[in-house]
Coordinates of C-alpha atoms in Angstrom, one line a residue:
M1 CA 47.7 -13.8 -44.6
R2 CA 51.5 -13.5 -45.2
Y3 CA 51.6 -17.0 -46.7
A4 CA 48.6 -16.6 -49.1
L5 CA 49.7 -13.1 -50.4
P6 CA 52.4 -14.5 -52.8
F7 CA 49.7 -16.3 -54.7
I8 CA 48.3 -13.1 -55.8
G9 CA 51.5 -11.1 -55.9
K10 CA 50.6 -8.7 -53.2
K11 CA 52.6 -7.4 -50.2
A12 CA 49.8 -6.8 -47.7
V13 CA 46.1 -7.3 -47.3
F14 CA 45.0 -3.7 -46.5
P15 CA 46.6 -0.3 -46.3
P16 CA 46.6 1.4 -42.9
L17 CA 43.4 3.3 -43.0
G18 CA 43.8 5.0 -39.7
L19 CA 47.0 6.7 -40.8
L20 CA 45.5 7.6 -44.3
T21 CA 42.6 9.3 -42.4
V22 CA 45.0 11.1 -40.0
A23 CA 47.0 12.2 -43.0
A24 CA 43.9 13.9 -44.5
M25 CA 43.6 16.1 -41.3
L26 CA 47.0 17.6 -41.6
P27 CA 47.3 21.1 -43.0
E28 CA 47.3 21.3 -46.8
D29 CA 50.9 22.8 -46.9
C30 CA 52.3 19.9 -45.1
Q31 CA 54.5 17.5 -47.2
V32 CA 53.4 14.0 -46.1
S33 CA 54.7 10.7 -46.9
L34 CA 53.4 7.3 -45.5
V35 CA 55.5 4.2 -44.7
D36 CA 53.5 1.0 -44.2
L37 CA 55.8 -1.3 -42.5
N38 CA 53.8 -4.3 -43.9
V39 CA 55.0 -3.2 -47.4
A40 CA 58.3 -1.4 -47.0
P41 CA 61.0 -0.8 -44.3
L42 CA 61.3 2.5 -42.5
R43 CA 64.6 4.1 -43.8
E44 CA 66.8 6.2 -41.6
A45 CA 67.0 8.8 -44.2
A46 CA 63.3 9.3 -44.3
V47 CA 63.2 9.8 -40.5
A48 CA 66.2 12.2 -40.5
Q49 CA 64.6 14.4 -43.1
A50 CA 61.2 14.5 -41.4
D51 CA 60.1 17.3 -39.0
L52 CA 57.6 14.8 -37.3
V53 CA 56.9 11.2 -37.4
F54 CA 53.4 10.2 -36.7
V55 CA 53.0 6.5 -35.5
S56 CA 50.0 4.5 -34.8
A57 CA 49.6 1.0 -33.4
M58 CA 47.5 -1.6 -31.9
I59 CA 48.5 -3.6 -28.8
V60 CA 49.7 -6.5 -30.9
Q61 CA 52.2 -4.1 -32.7
K62 CA 53.8 -2.6 -29.6
E63 CA 57.2 -4.1 -30.2
S64 CA 57.2 -2.9 -33.8
M65 CA 56.2 0.6 -32.5
A66 CA 59.0 0.5 -29.9
R67 CA 61.5 -0.1 -32.8
V68 CA 60.2 2.8 -34.7
V69 CA 60.3 5.2 -31.7
G70 CA 63.9 4.0 -30.8
L71 CA 65.0 4.9 -34.3
C72 CA 63.3 8.2 -34.2
N73 CA 64.9 9.0 -30.7
R74 CA 68.3 8.0 -32.1
L75 CA 68.0 10.3 -35.0
G76 CA 66.5 13.2 -33.0
T77 CA 63.1 13.3 -34.8
P78 CA 60.1 14.1 -32.5
V79 CA 57.5 11.3 -32.4
V80 CA 53.7 11.8 -32.3
A81 CA 51.7 8.7 -31.3
G82 CA 48.2 7.8 -31.3
G83 CA 45.8 4.9 -32.0
P84 CA 44.4 2.1 -29.8
Y85 CA 47.6 1.0 -28.1
P86 CA 48.8 4.5 -27.0
T87 CA 45.2 5.4 -26.1
S88 CA 45.1 2.5 -23.6
C89 CA 48.7 2.3 -22.5
H90 CA 50.4 5.6 -23.0
D91 CA 51.7 5.6 -19.4
Q92 CA 53.7 2.5 -20.3
I93 CA 55.4 3.8 -23.5
Q94 CA 58.7 5.4 -23.5
G95 CA 60.3 7.8 -26.0
V96 CA 57.2 9.5 -27.4
D97 CA 57.3 13.3 -27.5
H98 CA 53.5 14.0 -28.0
F99 CA 50.6 11.6 -27.4
V100 CA 47.6 12.5 -29.4
L101 CA 45.0 10.1 -28.0
N102 CA 41.4 9.0 -28.4
E103 CA 39.7 10.2 -31.6
A104 CA 41.9 12.3 -33.9
E105 CA 39.0 14.5 -35.0
V106 CA 39.0 16.1 -31.5
T107 CA 42.6 15.9 -30.2
L108 CA 44.7 16.3 -33.4
P109 CA 43.5 20.0 -34.1
L110 CA 44.5 20.9 -30.6
F111 CA 48.0 19.5 -31.1
L112 CA 48.5 21.1 -34.6
H113 CA 47.4 24.5 -33.1
D114 CA 49.9 24.3 -30.2
Y115 CA 52.6 22.9 -32.6
A116 CA 52.3 25.9 -34.9
L117 CA 52.8 28.2 -32.0
G118 CA 55.8 26.1 -30.7
Q119 CA 53.9 25.2 -27.6
A120 CA 53.0 21.5 -28.2
K121 CA 52.2 19.6 -25.0
P122 CA 53.2 16.0 -24.3
L123 CA 49.7 14.8 -23.9
Y124 CA 46.3 15.4 -25.7
T125 CA 43.3 13.5 -24.7
S126 CA 39.6 13.8 -24.8
P127 CA 36.5 11.7 -23.8
E128 CA 34.5 13.5 -26.5
K129 CA 32.9 11.1 -29.2
P130 CA 32.9 13.3 -32.4
D131 CA 30.2 13.3 -35.1
L132 CA 31.8 11.4 -38.0
A133 CA 30.7 14.1 -40.4
R134 CA 33.9 15.7 -39.2
T135 CA 36.0 12.8 -40.5
P136 CA 37.8 13.7 -43.9
A137 CA 38.1 11.2 -46.8
P138 CA 41.3 9.1 -46.4
R139 CA 44.4 10.0 -48.4
F140 CA 44.2 7.1 -50.8
D141 CA 46.9 8.8 -52.9
L142 CA 49.6 8.1 -50.3
V143 CA 49.6 4.3 -51.1
R144 CA 50.3 2.2 -54.2
R145 CA 47.3 0.2 -55.2
K146 CA 49.3 -2.8 -56.5
D147 CA 50.7 -3.4 -53.1
Y148 CA 47.4 -4.4 -51.5
A149 CA 45.0 -7.2 -52.1
E150 CA 42.0 -5.4 -50.7
M151 CA 40.9 -2.0 -49.6
A152 CA 39.2 -0.7 -46.4
L153 CA 36.7 2.0 -45.4
Q154 CA 34.9 2.9 -42.3
F155 CA 31.2 3.7 -41.9
S156 CA 30.7 3.7 -38.2
R157 CA 32.3 3.7 -34.7
G158 CA 31.1 2.1 -31.5
C159 CA 29.0 -0.9 -30.4
P160 CA 25.8 -1.1 -28.5
H161 CA 26.7 -4.3 -26.7
D162 CA 28.7 -4.7 -23.5
C163 CA 31.0 -7.7 -23.7
E164 CA 33.2 -8.1 -20.6
F165 CA 36.4 -8.7 -22.6
C166 CA 36.0 -6.2 -25.4
D167 CA 37.7 -2.8 -25.4
I168 CA 35.8 -1.4 -28.4
I169 CA 33.2 0.4 -26.2
E170 CA 36.1 1.7 -24.0
L171 CA 37.6 3.3 -27.1
F172 CA 34.6 4.3 -29.1
G173 CA 31.6 4.2 -26.8
R174 CA 28.2 2.2 -26.8
R175 CA 26.4 4.7 -29.0
P176 CA 27.3 3.8 -32.6
R177 CA 28.1 6.9 -34.7
T178 CA 28.0 6.7 -38.5
K179 CA 28.9 8.7 -41.5
S180 CA 26.1 9.9 -43.8
P181 CA 25.3 7.8 -46.9
A182 CA 26.4 10.7 -49.1
Q183 CA 29.8 10.9 -47.2
F184 CA 30.4 7.2 -47.5
L185 CA 29.6 7.1 -51.1
H186 CA 31.9 10.0 -51.7
E187 CA 34.8 8.0 -50.2
L188 CA 33.6 5.0 -52.4
E189 CA 33.6 7.2 -55.5
L190 CA 37.2 8.3 -54.8
L191 CA 38.4 4.7 -54.6
Y192 CA 36.4 3.9 -57.8
A193 CA 38.0 6.9 -59.7
E194 CA 41.4 5.9 -58.7
G195 CA 40.8 2.4 -60.1
W196 CA 40.2 0.3 -57.0
R197 CA 38.0 -2.7 -57.7
G198 CA 37.2 -6.0 -55.9
P199 CA 37.1 -6.8 -52.2
L200 CA 36.5 -3.9 -49.8
F201 CA 36.5 -4.3 -45.9
L202 CA 34.2 -2.2 -43.8
V203 CA 36.3 -2.0 -40.7
D204 CA 33.4 -1.1 -38.4
D205 CA 33.6 -3.3 -35.2
N206 CA 29.9 -3.8 -35.5
F207 CA 28.5 -2.7 -38.8
I208 CA 24.8 -3.3 -37.7
G209 CA 25.2 -1.4 -34.5
N210 CA 23.0 1.3 -35.7
R211 CA 20.5 -0.5 -37.9
R212 CA 18.4 2.5 -39.0
E213 CA 21.5 4.3 -40.4
V214 CA 22.9 1.1 -41.9
K215 CA 19.6 0.4 -43.8
A216 CA 19.6 4.0 -45.0
L217 CA 23.1 3.5 -46.4
L218 CA 22.3 0.1 -48.0
A219 CA 19.3 1.8 -49.7
E220 CA 21.7 4.2 -51.5
L221 CA 24.6 1.7 -51.9
I222 CA 22.6 -0.9 -53.8
P223 CA 21.8 1.4 -56.8
W224 CA 25.3 2.9 -56.7
Q225 CA 26.7 -0.6 -57.1
Q226 CA 24.2 -1.5 -59.9
Q227 CA 24.9 1.6 -61.9
R228 CA 28.7 0.6 -61.9
H229 CA 28.1 -3.1 -62.5
H230 CA 29.2 -4.0 -58.9
P231 CA 32.9 -3.0 -58.8
F232 CA 33.2 -3.8 -55.2
T233 CA 32.4 -6.7 -52.9
F234 CA 32.1 -6.0 -49.2
F235 CA 32.7 -7.9 -46.0
T236 CA 32.6 -6.5 -42.5
E237 CA 32.2 -7.3 -38.8
A238 CA 28.7 -7.7 -37.0
S239 CA 27.0 -9.3 -34.2
L240 CA 25.2 -12.7 -34.3
D241 CA 21.8 -10.9 -34.1
L242 CA 22.2 -10.1 -37.7
A243 CA 20.5 -13.5 -38.5
A244 CA 17.3 -12.2 -36.9
D245 CA 16.8 -9.4 -39.4
E246 CA 16.1 -10.9 -42.7
P247 CA 15.4 -7.6 -44.6
L248 CA 18.8 -6.3 -43.5
M249 CA 20.6 -9.5 -44.7
D250 CA 18.8 -9.2 -48.0
Q251 CA 19.8 -5.6 -48.4
M252 CA 23.5 -6.5 -47.5
V253 CA 23.5 -9.3 -50.1
Q254 CA 22.0 -7.0 -52.8
A255 CA 24.6 -4.4 -52.0
G256 CA 27.5 -6.9 -52.5
F257 CA 28.3 -8.3 -49.1
N258 CA 29.6 -11.8 -49.3
M259 CA 31.3 -12.3 -45.9
V260 CA 30.8 -11.3 -42.3
F261 CA 32.9 -11.8 -39.2
L262 CA 30.9 -12.7 -36.1
G263 CA 32.1 -12.7 -32.5
I264 CA 30.7 -16.2 -31.7
E265 CA 33.3 -16.8 -28.8
T266 CA 32.0 -20.1 -27.5
P267 CA 29.2 -22.7 -27.6
D268 CA 29.1 -22.6 -23.8
L269 CA 26.1 -20.6 -22.8
C270 CA 27.2 -20.1 -19.3
A271 CA 30.5 -18.4 -20.5
L272 CA 28.4 -16.3 -22.9
K273 CA 26.1 -15.0 -20.1
A274 CA 29.0 -14.5 -17.7
A275 CA 30.8 -12.4 -20.4
G276 CA 27.8 -10.2 -21.0
K277 CA 27.4 -11.6 -24.6
Q278 CA 23.7 -11.4 -24.4
Q279 CA 23.2 -10.9 -28.2
N280 CA 24.4 -14.5 -28.7
L281 CA 21.9 -16.0 -26.2
K282 CA 18.8 -14.8 -28.1
A283 CA 18.8 -17.6 -30.7
D284 CA 20.4 -20.9 -31.5
L285 CA 24.1 -20.2 -32.5
L286 CA 24.1 -22.8 -35.3
A287 CA 20.8 -22.0 -36.8
S288 CA 21.8 -18.3 -36.8
I289 CA 25.1 -19.0 -38.6
R290 CA 23.4 -21.2 -41.2
K291 CA 20.7 -18.5 -41.8
I292 CA 23.4 -16.1 -42.7
Q293 CA 25.2 -18.5 -44.9
R294 CA 22.0 -19.4 -46.8
K295 CA 21.6 -15.8 -47.6
G296 CA 24.9 -15.8 -49.5
M297 CA 27.4 -14.6 -47.0
E298 CA 30.3 -16.5 -45.7
V299 CA 30.7 -16.5 -41.9
S300 CA 34.1 -16.2 -40.4
G301 CA 34.1 -16.2 -36.6
G302 CA 36.1 -15.3 -33.4
F303 CA 36.4 -17.8 -30.7
I304 CA 37.8 -17.7 -27.2
V305 CA 39.0 -20.4 -24.7
G306 CA 39.9 -19.5 -21.1
F307 CA 36.6 -18.3 -19.7
D308 CA 36.1 -19.0 -15.9
S309 CA 33.4 -21.5 -16.6
D310 CA 35.4 -23.6 -19.3
G311 CA 35.6 -27.2 -18.4
G312 CA 37.9 -29.8 -19.7
D313 CA 35.6 -30.6 -22.5
I314 CA 35.5 -27.1 -24.0
F315 CA 38.2 -27.9 -26.5
D316 CA 36.3 -30.7 -28.1
R317 CA 33.2 -28.6 -28.0
Q318 CA 34.8 -25.8 -29.8
V319 CA 36.2 -28.1 -32.5
R320 CA 32.9 -29.8 -32.9
F321 CA 31.0 -26.5 -33.2
I322 CA 33.4 -25.0 -35.7
Q323 CA 33.1 -28.1 -37.8
E324 CA 29.4 -28.2 -37.6
A325 CA 29.0 -24.6 -38.4
A326 CA 31.2 -24.9 -41.6
I327 CA 33.3 -21.8 -40.6
P328 CA 36.6 -22.1 -42.7
T329 CA 38.2 -19.1 -41.0
A330 CA 37.9 -19.7 -37.2
M331 CA 40.0 -17.2 -35.3
V332 CA 40.4 -19.0 -32.0
G333 CA 42.3 -17.1 -29.3
L334 CA 43.2 -17.4 -25.7
L335 CA 41.2 -15.0 -23.5
T336 CA 43.2 -11.8 -22.9
A337 CA 42.5 -9.1 -20.3
L338 CA 42.8 -5.9 -22.4
P339 CA 43.5 -2.7 -20.6
K340 CA 40.4 -0.8 -19.2
T341 CA 38.0 -3.5 -20.0
R342 CA 35.4 -4.8 -17.4
L343 CA 37.4 -8.1 -17.6
H344 CA 40.6 -6.2 -16.7
H345 CA 39.1 -4.4 -13.8
R346 CA 37.5 -7.7 -12.4
L347 CA 40.7 -9.8 -12.6
E348 CA 42.6 -7.0 -11.1
A349 CA 40.2 -6.8 -8.2
E350 CA 40.4 -10.6 -7.7
G351 CA 44.3 -10.3 -7.8
R352 CA 44.5 -12.5 -11.0
L353 CA 46.4 -10.3 -13.4
T354 CA 49.9 -11.5 -14.1
G355 CA 51.3 -9.0 -16.7
D356 CA 50.6 -6.6 -19.5
S357 CA 48.3 -7.6 -22.5
G358 CA 50.0 -9.5 -25.4
G359 CA 47.2 -8.2 -27.5
G360 CA 45.8 -11.6 -28.3
N361 CA 48.8 -12.6 -30.5
N362 CA 47.6 -16.2 -31.1
T363 CA 49.8 -16.9 -34.1
H364 CA 53.2 -16.4 -32.7
D365 CA 53.2 -16.1 -28.9
L366 CA 51.0 -18.1 -26.4
R367 CA 51.0 -16.3 -23.1
L368 CA 48.3 -15.5 -20.5
N369 CA 48.1 -12.2 -18.6
F370 CA 45.9 -13.6 -16.0
L371 CA 45.5 -16.6 -13.7
P372 CA 42.8 -18.9 -15.2
R373 CA 40.5 -21.1 -13.3
M374 CA 41.7 -24.0 -15.4
D375 CA 45.2 -25.2 -15.0
A376 CA 47.3 -22.9 -17.3
R377 CA 49.3 -25.7 -18.9
K378 CA 46.1 -27.7 -19.7
L379 CA 44.5 -24.5 -21.1
I380 CA 47.4 -23.8 -23.5
D381 CA 47.7 -27.5 -24.5
G382 CA 44.0 -27.6 -25.2
Y383 CA 44.2 -24.4 -27.2
K384 CA 47.0 -25.8 -29.4
R385 CA 45.0 -29.0 -29.9
I386 CA 42.0 -26.9 -31.2
L387 CA 44.4 -25.3 -33.7
A388 CA 45.9 -28.5 -34.8
E389 CA 42.6 -30.2 -35.3
I390 CA 40.6 -27.4 -37.1
Y391 CA 43.6 -26.6 -39.4
H392 CA 44.3 -30.1 -40.2
P393 CA 43.8 -30.1 -44.0
D394 CA 41.2 -32.7 -44.0
R395 CA 39.1 -30.9 -41.4
Y396 CA 39.6 -27.5 -43.0
F397 CA 38.6 -28.8 -46.5
E398 CA 35.6 -30.6 -45.0
R399 CA 34.3 -27.2 -43.6
C400 CA 35.0 -25.4 -46.9
L401 CA 33.1 -28.0 -49.0
Q402 CA 30.1 -27.8 -46.4
L403 CA 30.1 -24.0 -46.7
L404 CA 30.0 -24.2 -50.6
K405 CA 27.0 -26.6 -50.3
T406 CA 25.3 -24.4 -47.7
M407 CA 25.8 -21.0 -49.1
K408 CA 23.5 -19.6 -51.7
P409 CA 25.7 -18.7 -54.8
P410 CA 26.1 -14.8 -54.7
L411 CA 24.8 -13.0 -57.7
T412 CA 25.8 -9.4 -57.0
S413 CA 29.1 -10.3 -55.2
R414 CA 30.4 -13.2 -57.3
R415 CA 34.1 -13.2 -57.6
K416 CA 35.2 -12.5 -61.2
L417 CA 38.1 -14.3 -62.8
H418 CA 40.7 -11.6 -63.6
I419 CA 44.4 -11.9 -64.2
M420 CA 45.1 -11.8 -60.5
E421 CA 42.6 -14.8 -59.7
L422 CA 44.1 -16.9 -62.7
R423 CA 47.6 -16.2 -61.4
A424 CA 46.6 -17.3 -58.0
F425 CA 44.9 -20.4 -59.3
V426 CA 48.1 -21.4 -61.4
R427 CA 50.3 -20.8 -58.3
S428 CA 47.8 -22.8 -56.2
L429 CA 48.0 -25.8 -58.5
V430 CA 51.9 -25.7 -58.6
V431 CA 52.5 -25.2 -54.8
Q432 CA 49.5 -27.1 -53.3
T433 CA 49.5 -30.1 -55.5
F434 CA 53.0 -31.0 -54.3
S435 CA 52.4 -30.1 -50.7
R436 CA 52.1 -32.7 -47.9
Y437 CA 48.3 -32.2 -48.2
G438 CA 48.1 -32.4 -52.1
W439 CA 45.6 -35.3 -52.0
S440 CA 43.2 -33.4 -49.8
Y441 CA 43.5 -30.3 -51.8
W442 CA 42.6 -32.0 -55.1
R443 CA 39.9 -33.8 -53.6
F444 CA 38.4 -30.5 -52.3
L445 CA 38.9 -28.8 -55.7
V446 CA 37.0 -31.6 -57.6
Q447 CA 34.3 -31.9 -55.1
G448 CA 33.9 -28.1 -54.8
F449 CA 33.7 -27.6 -58.6
F450 CA 31.1 -30.2 -59.1
A451 CA 29.1 -29.0 -55.8
R452 CA 29.1 -25.3 -56.9
P453 CA 30.3 -24.8 -60.5
L454 CA 29.3 -21.2 -60.4
M455 CA 31.6 -20.6 -57.4
V456 CA 35.0 -21.7 -58.8
P457 CA 36.8 -18.5 -57.7
E458 CA 35.5 -18.9 -54.1
T459 CA 36.6 -22.5 -54.1
V460 CA 40.1 -21.6 -55.2
T461 CA 40.2 -18.7 -52.7
L462 CA 39.3 -21.0 -49.9
A463 CA 42.1 -23.4 -50.9
V464 CA 44.7 -20.6 -51.0
K465 CA 43.6 -19.3 -47.6
G466 CA 44.0 -22.9 -46.3
H467 CA 47.7 -23.0 -47.4
H468 CA 48.2 -20.0 -45.0
Y469 CA 46.3 -21.5 -42.3
F470 CA 48.1 -24.8 -42.4
K471 CA 51.6 -23.2 -42.5
I472 CA 51.1 -20.7 -39.8
T473 CA 49.4 -23.5 -37.5
R474 CA 52.3 -25.8 -38.2
S475 CA 54.8 -23.0 -37.4
L476 CA 53.2 -22.2 -34.2
L477 CA 53.1 -25.8 -33.0
E478 CA 56.8 -26.2 -34.0
L479 CA 57.6 -23.1 -32.0
E480 CA 55.8 -24.5 -28.9
R481 CA 57.7 -27.8 -29.4
F482 CA 60.9 -26.0 -29.5
K483 CA 60.1 -24.2 -26.1
A484 CA 59.2 -27.5 -24.5
G485 CA 62.3 -29.2 -25.9
L486 CA 64.5 -26.5 -24.2
Q487 CA 62.7 -27.2 -20.9
D488 CA 63.5 -30.9 -21.2
L489 CA 67.1 -30.2 -22.0
A490 CA 67.4 -27.8 -19.0
Q491 CA 65.9 -30.4 -16.7
A492 CA 68.1 -33.2 -18.0
F493 CA 71.1 -31.1 -17.3
E494 CA 70.0 -30.2 -13.8
A495 CA 69.3 -33.9 -13.2
R496 CA 72.8 -34.8 -14.4
L497 CA 74.2 -32.2 -12.0
Q498 CA 72.4 -33.5 -9.0
T499 CA 74.1 -36.9 -9.5
V500 CA 77.4 -35.4 -9.1
T501 CA 78.9 -34.9 -5.5
A502 CA 81.2 -32.1 -4.7
L503 CA 84.2 -34.4 -4.3
E504 CA 84.0 -35.9 -7.7
F505 CA 83.0 -32.7 -9.5
P506 CA 86.5 -31.7 -10.6
Q507 CA 86.9 -35.1 -12.4
R508 CA 83.3 -34.8 -13.9
L509 CA 83.8 -31.2 -15.0
A510 CA 84.9 -32.0 -18.6
E511 CA 82.0 -34.4 -19.0
L512 CA 79.5 -31.8 -17.7
K513 CA 80.8 -29.1 -19.9
A514 CA 80.5 -31.3 -22.9
F515 CA 76.9 -32.1 -21.9
R516 CA 76.3 -28.3 -21.7
D517 CA 77.9 -27.6 -25.0
R518 CA 75.8 -30.5 -26.7
A519 CA 72.7 -28.9 -25.3
L520 CA 73.5 -25.5 -26.6
S521 CA 74.4 -27.0 -29.9
Q522 CA 71.1 -28.9 -30.1
M523 CA 69.2 -25.8 -29.1
Q524 CA 70.9 -23.7 -31.8
A525 CA 70.2 -26.2 -34.5
R526 CA 66.5 -26.5 -33.4
Y527 CA 66.4 -22.7 -33.4
Q528 CA 67.6 -22.4 -37.0
R529 CA 64.9 -24.9 -38.1
L530 CA 62.2 -22.6 -36.8
P531 CA 60.3 -20.6 -39.5
R532 CA 62.1 -17.2 -39.7
D533 CA 59.0 -15.2 -38.7
F534 CA 58.7 -17.1 -35.4
R535 CA 62.2 -17.1 -34.2
A536 CA 61.9 -13.7 -32.3
Y537 CA 59.1 -15.4 -30.2
A538 CA 61.6 -18.0 -29.1
D539 CA 64.2 -15.6 -27.9
D540 CA 62.9 -15.4 -24.3
A541 CA 62.9 -19.2 -24.1
V542 CA 66.4 -19.3 -25.5
A543 CA 67.5 -16.7 -22.9
A544 CA 65.9 -18.6 -20.1
F545 CA 67.5 -21.8 -21.2
R546 CA 71.0 -20.2 -21.3
A547 CA 70.4 -18.7 -17.8
S548 CA 69.2 -22.1 -16.5
L549 CA 72.4 -23.8 -17.6
E550 CA 74.6 -21.1 -16.2
E551 CA 72.8 -20.9 -12.9
N552 CA 72.9 -24.6 -12.3
L553 CA 76.6 -25.1 -13.4
S554 CA 77.8 -22.1 -11.4
R555 CA 76.5 -23.7 -8.2
F556 CA 79.3 -26.2 -8.6
A557 CA 82.0 -24.3 -10.7
P558 CA 81.5 -20.4 -10.7
E559 CA 84.6 -20.2 -12.9
V560 CA 83.0 -22.0 -15.8
P561 CA 81.4 -19.5 -18.1
I562 CA 78.5 -20.3 -20.5
Q563 CA 79.8 -20.1 -24.1
G564 CA 77.9 -19.5 -27.4

């Protein structure tokens, strides 16, 4: 949400809940400071003064983690690494002194004991899935409330389902473990006492994985919220079969839930069956989504293209489904074979893996780590077309308006107009009115206000999110056009060389060098026009382009170096 955060004056959406929880497990006499790289840079002085640096990362953050580890190595500060990425791929990571893997409730005490004796080992790992009663309340005091738009807590770990492409069950198991209601409400009380209010993300990968415990929690959460006049609104992740449990949905709405993320993946039933997504086959997908929306919860959804059964029509089907389902936030990704998943094992056995996982980075870098059944170029082009269509302003606002008309206006979780919301609205009016989609924006605001006058804050929030989605989608497509343009320039240069015979080459050398220099100049100009956040993802293409020019020219004139 980088491009939406300035509207509300925040630096990041959530604080790093994992590190805050690990910090609470350290000895009380430790002096602990936290650096969230989404909020502030890591200073050399802070690293040099530390006895240890603990770093956690998901796969998508591996390059960032490598930079942190490199800085620590250069300054001689030992590194302790854990979290999903090291747990799955520690054998591929260099420079880490101590890996503390799996769940920290088990492995961190072992490391701390050995470290105190001066006998810390390089690797700590355990298959044990601990009782979450052992999990301490996070160290919320280590972050500044004003830096973040929302807060996060965890109630459970694990998921009862067995989707082929998902690594959650590999990390946390298929038996969902939960905190007790009293333990969770204690953490909520800590947040409340420190002044946190507003949206709160329950980070569980499937909040309803253990329904009996969830209903027990909600039975206590509802009166807790009522007694404090509903200080928090909640959103979380769940499986689509939530729609089949009306009492549970009613409880969630009463407790203040107003959004749920669902792993919908695809409207293709064959792909769902092959991927083991049985929970999505038990009822009509569209009917289930509308049932949840009518209860008063917005549905955001995860979607995937690249399944073996995907045909050429899958891109149009995905767009059509997302529009009909009125899902504003549709997180569409290319299928990725994550380490240790059933999908990874299957593709490895079939000889179809081509590289390590990019972690599903579908906002900056479109690369496959396996050989798809569909032509890879067709798959990536179709994927880009999905993004271009669903995040075209007219289509996005059409979904938002349909959602407003479908959703039951929330009573307990209605967004309240505070200074932050008013500030966002004013900035939205200034920025979005004069944007390239200003007419679509105003049409949506007017229609939304009249359709749901009690949901004005929700309408403005959807509009502001749209600004982020439009900008990041446009940037991604610009990046892809830049890469394609480099390929065209390289091919044009190669074609020019092939028209030159060895005899005439000395006479044509100056002309070819000028052509090469123009190509490099064009490349540099296009590179500078890329959004700054996306330039790093063009670097490999730039390096390949330079190497292509050098290789082709050196076949005729080894003495001619590539400049620039």
